[in-house]
Short mmCIF file of C-alpha atoms in Angstrom, two decimals:
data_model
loop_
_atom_site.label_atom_id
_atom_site.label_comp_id
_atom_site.label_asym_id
_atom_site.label_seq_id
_atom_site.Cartn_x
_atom_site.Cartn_y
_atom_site.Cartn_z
CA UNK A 1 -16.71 -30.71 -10.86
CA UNK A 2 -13.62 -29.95 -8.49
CA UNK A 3 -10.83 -31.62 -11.62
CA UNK A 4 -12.80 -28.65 -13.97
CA UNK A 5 -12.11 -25.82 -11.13
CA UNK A 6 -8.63 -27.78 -10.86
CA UNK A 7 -8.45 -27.40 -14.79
CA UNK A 8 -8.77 -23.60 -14.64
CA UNK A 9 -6.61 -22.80 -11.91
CA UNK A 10 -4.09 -24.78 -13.59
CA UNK A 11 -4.52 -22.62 -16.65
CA UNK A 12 -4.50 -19.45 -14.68
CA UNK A 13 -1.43 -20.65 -12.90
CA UNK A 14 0.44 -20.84 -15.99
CA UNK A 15 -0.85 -17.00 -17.50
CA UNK A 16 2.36 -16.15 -18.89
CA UNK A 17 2.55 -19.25 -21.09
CA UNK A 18 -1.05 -17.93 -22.56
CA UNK A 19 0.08 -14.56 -22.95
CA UNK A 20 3.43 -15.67 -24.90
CA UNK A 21 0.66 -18.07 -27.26
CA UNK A 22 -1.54 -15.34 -27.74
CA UNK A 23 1.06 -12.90 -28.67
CA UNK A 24 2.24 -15.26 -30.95
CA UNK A 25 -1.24 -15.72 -32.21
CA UNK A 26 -1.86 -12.65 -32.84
CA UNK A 27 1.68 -12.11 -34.78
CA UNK A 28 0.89 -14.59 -36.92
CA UNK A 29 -2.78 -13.59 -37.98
CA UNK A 30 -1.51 -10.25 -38.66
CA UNK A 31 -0.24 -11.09 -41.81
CA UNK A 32 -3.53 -13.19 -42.99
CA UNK A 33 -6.46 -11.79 -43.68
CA UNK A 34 -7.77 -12.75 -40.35
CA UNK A 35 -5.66 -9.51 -38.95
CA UNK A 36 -8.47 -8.11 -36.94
CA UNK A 37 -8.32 -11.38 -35.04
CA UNK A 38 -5.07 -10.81 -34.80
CA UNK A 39 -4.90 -7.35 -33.35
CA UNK A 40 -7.68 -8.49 -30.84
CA UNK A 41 -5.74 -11.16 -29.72
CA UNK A 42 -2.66 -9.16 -29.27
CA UNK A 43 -4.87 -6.46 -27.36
CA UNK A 44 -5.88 -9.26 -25.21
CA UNK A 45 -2.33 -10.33 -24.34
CA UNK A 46 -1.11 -7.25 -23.26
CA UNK A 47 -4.13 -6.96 -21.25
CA UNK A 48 -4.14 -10.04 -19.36
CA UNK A 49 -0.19 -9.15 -18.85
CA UNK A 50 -1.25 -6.02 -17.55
CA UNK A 51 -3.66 -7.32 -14.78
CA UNK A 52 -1.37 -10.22 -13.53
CA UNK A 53 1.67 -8.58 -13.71
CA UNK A 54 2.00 -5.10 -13.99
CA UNK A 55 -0.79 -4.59 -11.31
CA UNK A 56 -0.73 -6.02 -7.85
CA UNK A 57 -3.21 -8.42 -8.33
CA UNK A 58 -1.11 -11.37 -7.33
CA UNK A 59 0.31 -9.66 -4.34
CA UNK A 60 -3.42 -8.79 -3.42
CA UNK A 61 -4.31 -12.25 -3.09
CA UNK A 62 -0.54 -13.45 -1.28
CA UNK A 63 -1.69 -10.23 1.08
CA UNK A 64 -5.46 -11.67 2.04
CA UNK A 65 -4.38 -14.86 2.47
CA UNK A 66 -0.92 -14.27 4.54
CA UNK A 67 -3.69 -12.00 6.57
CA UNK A 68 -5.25 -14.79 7.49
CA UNK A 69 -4.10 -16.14 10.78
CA UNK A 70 -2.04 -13.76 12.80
CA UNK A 71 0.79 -15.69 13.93
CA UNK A 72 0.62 -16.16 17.93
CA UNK A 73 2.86 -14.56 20.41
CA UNK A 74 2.94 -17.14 22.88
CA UNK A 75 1.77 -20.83 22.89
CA UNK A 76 -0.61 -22.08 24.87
CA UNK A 77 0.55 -24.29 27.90
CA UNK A 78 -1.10 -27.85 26.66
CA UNK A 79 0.73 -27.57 23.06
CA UNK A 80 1.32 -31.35 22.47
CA UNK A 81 3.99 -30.70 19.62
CA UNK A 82 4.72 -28.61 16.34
CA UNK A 83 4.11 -29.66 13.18
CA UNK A 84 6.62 -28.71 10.57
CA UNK A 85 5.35 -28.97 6.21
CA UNK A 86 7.49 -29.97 3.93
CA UNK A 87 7.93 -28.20 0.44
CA UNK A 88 10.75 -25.47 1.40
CA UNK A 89 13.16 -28.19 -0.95
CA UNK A 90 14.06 -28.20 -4.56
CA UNK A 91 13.70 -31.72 -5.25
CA UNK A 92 14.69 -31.16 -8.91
CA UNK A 93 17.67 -29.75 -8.04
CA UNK A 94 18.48 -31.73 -4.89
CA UNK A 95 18.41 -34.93 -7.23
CA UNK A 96 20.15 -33.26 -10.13
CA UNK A 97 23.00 -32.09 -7.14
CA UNK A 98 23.06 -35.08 -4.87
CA UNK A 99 22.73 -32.14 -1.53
CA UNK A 100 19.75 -30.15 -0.01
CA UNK A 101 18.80 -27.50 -2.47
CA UNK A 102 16.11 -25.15 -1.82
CA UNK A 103 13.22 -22.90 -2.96
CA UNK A 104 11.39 -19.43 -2.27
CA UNK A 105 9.53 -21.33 0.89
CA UNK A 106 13.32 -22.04 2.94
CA UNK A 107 12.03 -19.90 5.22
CA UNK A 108 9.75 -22.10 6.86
CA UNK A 109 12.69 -23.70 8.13
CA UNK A 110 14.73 -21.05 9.65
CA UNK A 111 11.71 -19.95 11.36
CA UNK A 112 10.41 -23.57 12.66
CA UNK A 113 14.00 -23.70 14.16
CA UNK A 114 13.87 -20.35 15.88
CA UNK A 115 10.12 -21.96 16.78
CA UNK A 116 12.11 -25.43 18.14
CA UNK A 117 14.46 -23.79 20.54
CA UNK A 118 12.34 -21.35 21.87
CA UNK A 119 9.93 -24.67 23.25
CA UNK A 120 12.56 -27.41 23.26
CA UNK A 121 10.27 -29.74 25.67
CA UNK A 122 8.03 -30.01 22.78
CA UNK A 123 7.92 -33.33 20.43
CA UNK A 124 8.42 -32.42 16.46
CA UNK A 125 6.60 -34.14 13.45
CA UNK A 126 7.97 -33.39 9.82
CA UNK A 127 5.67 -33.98 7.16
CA UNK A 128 6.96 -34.89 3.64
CA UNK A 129 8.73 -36.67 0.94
CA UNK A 130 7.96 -35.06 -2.29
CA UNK A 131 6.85 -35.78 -5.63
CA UNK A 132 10.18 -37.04 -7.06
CA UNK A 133 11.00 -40.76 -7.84
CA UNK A 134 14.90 -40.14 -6.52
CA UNK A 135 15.09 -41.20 -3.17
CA UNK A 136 18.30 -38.58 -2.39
CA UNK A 137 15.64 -36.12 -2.74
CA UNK A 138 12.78 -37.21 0.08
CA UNK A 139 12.40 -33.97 2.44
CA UNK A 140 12.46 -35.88 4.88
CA UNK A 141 15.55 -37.46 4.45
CA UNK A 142 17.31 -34.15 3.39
CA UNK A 143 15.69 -32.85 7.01
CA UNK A 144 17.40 -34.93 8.71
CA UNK A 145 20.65 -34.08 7.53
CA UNK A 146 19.91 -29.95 7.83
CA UNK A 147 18.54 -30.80 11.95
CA UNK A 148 22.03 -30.91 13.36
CA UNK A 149 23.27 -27.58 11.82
CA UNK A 150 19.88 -26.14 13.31
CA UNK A 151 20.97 -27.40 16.49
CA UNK A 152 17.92 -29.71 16.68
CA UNK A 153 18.59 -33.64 17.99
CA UNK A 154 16.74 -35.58 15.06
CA UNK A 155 15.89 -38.22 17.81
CA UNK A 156 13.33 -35.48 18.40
CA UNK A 157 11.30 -35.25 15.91
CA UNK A 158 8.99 -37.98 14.05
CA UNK A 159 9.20 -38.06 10.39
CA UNK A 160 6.42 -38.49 7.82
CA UNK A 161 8.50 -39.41 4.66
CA UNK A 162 5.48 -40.75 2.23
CA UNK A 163 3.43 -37.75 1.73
CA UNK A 164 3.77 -35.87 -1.65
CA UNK A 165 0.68 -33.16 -1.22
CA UNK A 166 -0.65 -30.65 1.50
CA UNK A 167 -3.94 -33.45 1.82
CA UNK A 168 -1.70 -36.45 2.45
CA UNK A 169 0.88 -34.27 5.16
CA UNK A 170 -2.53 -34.09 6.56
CA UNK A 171 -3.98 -37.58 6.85
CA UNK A 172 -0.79 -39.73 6.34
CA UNK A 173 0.38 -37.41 9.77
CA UNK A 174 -2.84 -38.26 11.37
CA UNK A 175 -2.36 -41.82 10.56
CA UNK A 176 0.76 -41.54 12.43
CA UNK A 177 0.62 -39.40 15.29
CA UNK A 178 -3.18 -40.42 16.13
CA UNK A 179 -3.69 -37.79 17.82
CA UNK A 180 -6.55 -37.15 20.52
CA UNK A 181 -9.58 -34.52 19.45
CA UNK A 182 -8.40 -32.28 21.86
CA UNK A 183 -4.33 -32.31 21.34
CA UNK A 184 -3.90 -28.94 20.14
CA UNK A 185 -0.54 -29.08 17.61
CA UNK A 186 1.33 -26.07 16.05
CA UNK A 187 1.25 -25.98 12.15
CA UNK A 188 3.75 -24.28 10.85
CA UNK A 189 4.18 -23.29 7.27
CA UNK A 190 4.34 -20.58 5.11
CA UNK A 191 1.77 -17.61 5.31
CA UNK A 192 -0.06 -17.58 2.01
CA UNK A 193 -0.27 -21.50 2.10
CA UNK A 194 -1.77 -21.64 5.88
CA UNK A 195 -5.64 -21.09 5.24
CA UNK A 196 -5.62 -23.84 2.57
CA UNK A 197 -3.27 -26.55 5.30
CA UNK A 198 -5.56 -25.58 8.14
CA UNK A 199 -8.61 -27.02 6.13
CA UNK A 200 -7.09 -30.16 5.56
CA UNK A 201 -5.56 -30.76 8.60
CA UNK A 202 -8.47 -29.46 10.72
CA UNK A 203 -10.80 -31.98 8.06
CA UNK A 204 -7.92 -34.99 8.51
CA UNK A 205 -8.94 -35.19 12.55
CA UNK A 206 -6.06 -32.36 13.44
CA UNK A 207 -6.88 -29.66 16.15
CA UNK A 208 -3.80 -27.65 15.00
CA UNK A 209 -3.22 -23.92 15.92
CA UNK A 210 -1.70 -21.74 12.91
CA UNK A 211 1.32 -20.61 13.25
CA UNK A 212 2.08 -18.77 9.71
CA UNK A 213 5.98 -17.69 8.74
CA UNK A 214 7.73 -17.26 5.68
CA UNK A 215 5.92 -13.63 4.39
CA UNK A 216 6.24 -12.78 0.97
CA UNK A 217 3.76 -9.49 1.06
CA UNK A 218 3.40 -6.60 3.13
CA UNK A 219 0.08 -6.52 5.51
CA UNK A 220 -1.29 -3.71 3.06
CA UNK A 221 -1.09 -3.51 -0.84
CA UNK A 222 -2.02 -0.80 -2.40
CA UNK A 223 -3.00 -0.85 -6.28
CA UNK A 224 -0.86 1.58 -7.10
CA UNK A 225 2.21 -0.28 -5.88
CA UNK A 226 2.64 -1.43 -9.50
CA UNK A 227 5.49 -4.33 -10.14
CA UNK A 228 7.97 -3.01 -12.52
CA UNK A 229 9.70 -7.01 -12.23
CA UNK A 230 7.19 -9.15 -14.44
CA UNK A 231 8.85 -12.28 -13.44
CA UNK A 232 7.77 -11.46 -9.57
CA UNK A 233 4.37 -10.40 -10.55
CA UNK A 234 3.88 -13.57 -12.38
CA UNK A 235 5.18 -15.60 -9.39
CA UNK A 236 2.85 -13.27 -6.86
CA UNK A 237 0.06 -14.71 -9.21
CA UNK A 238 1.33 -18.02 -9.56
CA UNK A 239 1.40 -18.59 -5.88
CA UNK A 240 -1.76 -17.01 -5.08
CA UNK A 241 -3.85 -18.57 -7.92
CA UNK A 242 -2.16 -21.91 -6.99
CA UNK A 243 -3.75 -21.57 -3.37
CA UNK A 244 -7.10 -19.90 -4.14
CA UNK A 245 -7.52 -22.78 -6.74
CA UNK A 246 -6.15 -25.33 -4.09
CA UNK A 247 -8.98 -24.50 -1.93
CA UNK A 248 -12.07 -24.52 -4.09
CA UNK A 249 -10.97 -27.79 -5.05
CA UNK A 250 -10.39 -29.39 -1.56
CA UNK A 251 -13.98 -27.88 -0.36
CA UNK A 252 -15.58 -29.35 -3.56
CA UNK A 253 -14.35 -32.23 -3.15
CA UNK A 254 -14.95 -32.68 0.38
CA UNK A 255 -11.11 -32.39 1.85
CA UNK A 256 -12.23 -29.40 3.50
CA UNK A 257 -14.95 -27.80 5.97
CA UNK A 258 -15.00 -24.01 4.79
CA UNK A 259 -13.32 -22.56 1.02
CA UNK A 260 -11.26 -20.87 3.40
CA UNK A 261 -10.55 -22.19 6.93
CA UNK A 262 -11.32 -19.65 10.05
#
């Protein structure tokens, strides 16, 4: 059941690539004598590009979910480390350059560094590798060349260079670390993508506290804030469809306690 729900997200995800087909569609029947097919299917395009990205709708959901987890002021005294995601890389590019190139999450890591110095007696795990065969581009290894320009002493921080999805940062981490029940860990990664982490961490043995950075929304959307970029409304969409859909199929499939962690 969860690879169906995984199925549809994945189509959702991809919305503009329908829209383009069933403008095309529609072009086509149009001069056939299926034309009323056609015009319905051009009607329907223009619709569905209307609700995804003319309207806020994919801001909406990037809102609710960066709304989440407030991220804390102060860390509790018995903080055992901070836990930093992967996935702020462009592997494609990284490969295709042969240096660190990055992507719309790169803030994750100016804000984990601002995170590092403000609590330097605490230990650092970096979760990731990647789902790209070139070696040059494992996050982890490109992390460990970007650490010194932070200011950050790699000798600090553990690295978990296998994983190559949010589940297995999760229990390939755990694997690692072994942590105790009651080690409480920071988790820091973006803001839209914390509810669906916390699930799986919190379900892979973790007892991590959120600490969400990286905003791409304001803390209020209205409807009427229309997009008048359709490539950012289709990303807002992409992003947040990507998560929702992430998160019906971890609880479905039993990676996760809650659809959306508390």
């Amino acid at each position: 059941m969860d690879q169906v729900i995984f199925k549809i997200f994945g189509w959702l995800i991809s919305i503009d690539l329908i829209i383009c087909f069933l403008l095309l569609l529609g072009l086509v029947l149009l001069f056939t004598s299926w034309w009323k097919g056609g015009r319905r299917s051009i009607i329907l395009a223009f619709s569905l590009l209307f609700v995804t990205a003319v309207l806020p709708t994919g801001n909406k959901i990037i809102c609710f979910l960066e709304n989440r987890f407030p991220q804390p002021t102060e860390l509790p005294s018995d903080v055992k480390g901070i836990i930093l995601l992967g996935g702020s890389f462009n592997l494609q590019l990284t490969a295709d350059r042969g240096f660190p190139c990055y992507n719309m999450a790169a803030g994750r890591m100016i804000d984990f560094a601002t995170l590092a110095h403000k609590y330097p007696h605490l230990p650092i795990l970096f979760t990731g590798a990647g789902a790209v065969a070139d070696p040059k581009a494992n996050e982890s290894i490109n992390m460990k060349i970007l650490l010194p320009t932070f200011g950050i002493d790699p000798a600090r921080v553990n690295f978990e260079d296998k994983a190559k999805s949010t589940n297995e940062n999760a229990t390939r981490s755990f694997e690692l670390i072994k942590p105790k029940p009651d080690d409480k860990w920071i988790l820091v990664t973006s803001a839209y993508h914390m509810p669906r982490s916390v699930g799986l961490f919190r379900k892979a043995g973790w007892n991590v506290i959120p600490y969400p950075v990286d905003y791409h929304a304001p803390k209020d959307v209205s409807w009427t804030s229309l997009n008048y970029s359709l490539s950012m409304g289709f990303m807002a969409w992409s992003n947040g469809i990507r998560e929702i859909g992430g998160m019906s199929t971890n609880y479905l499939a039993g990676r996760s306690d809650s659809w959306i962690a508390e």
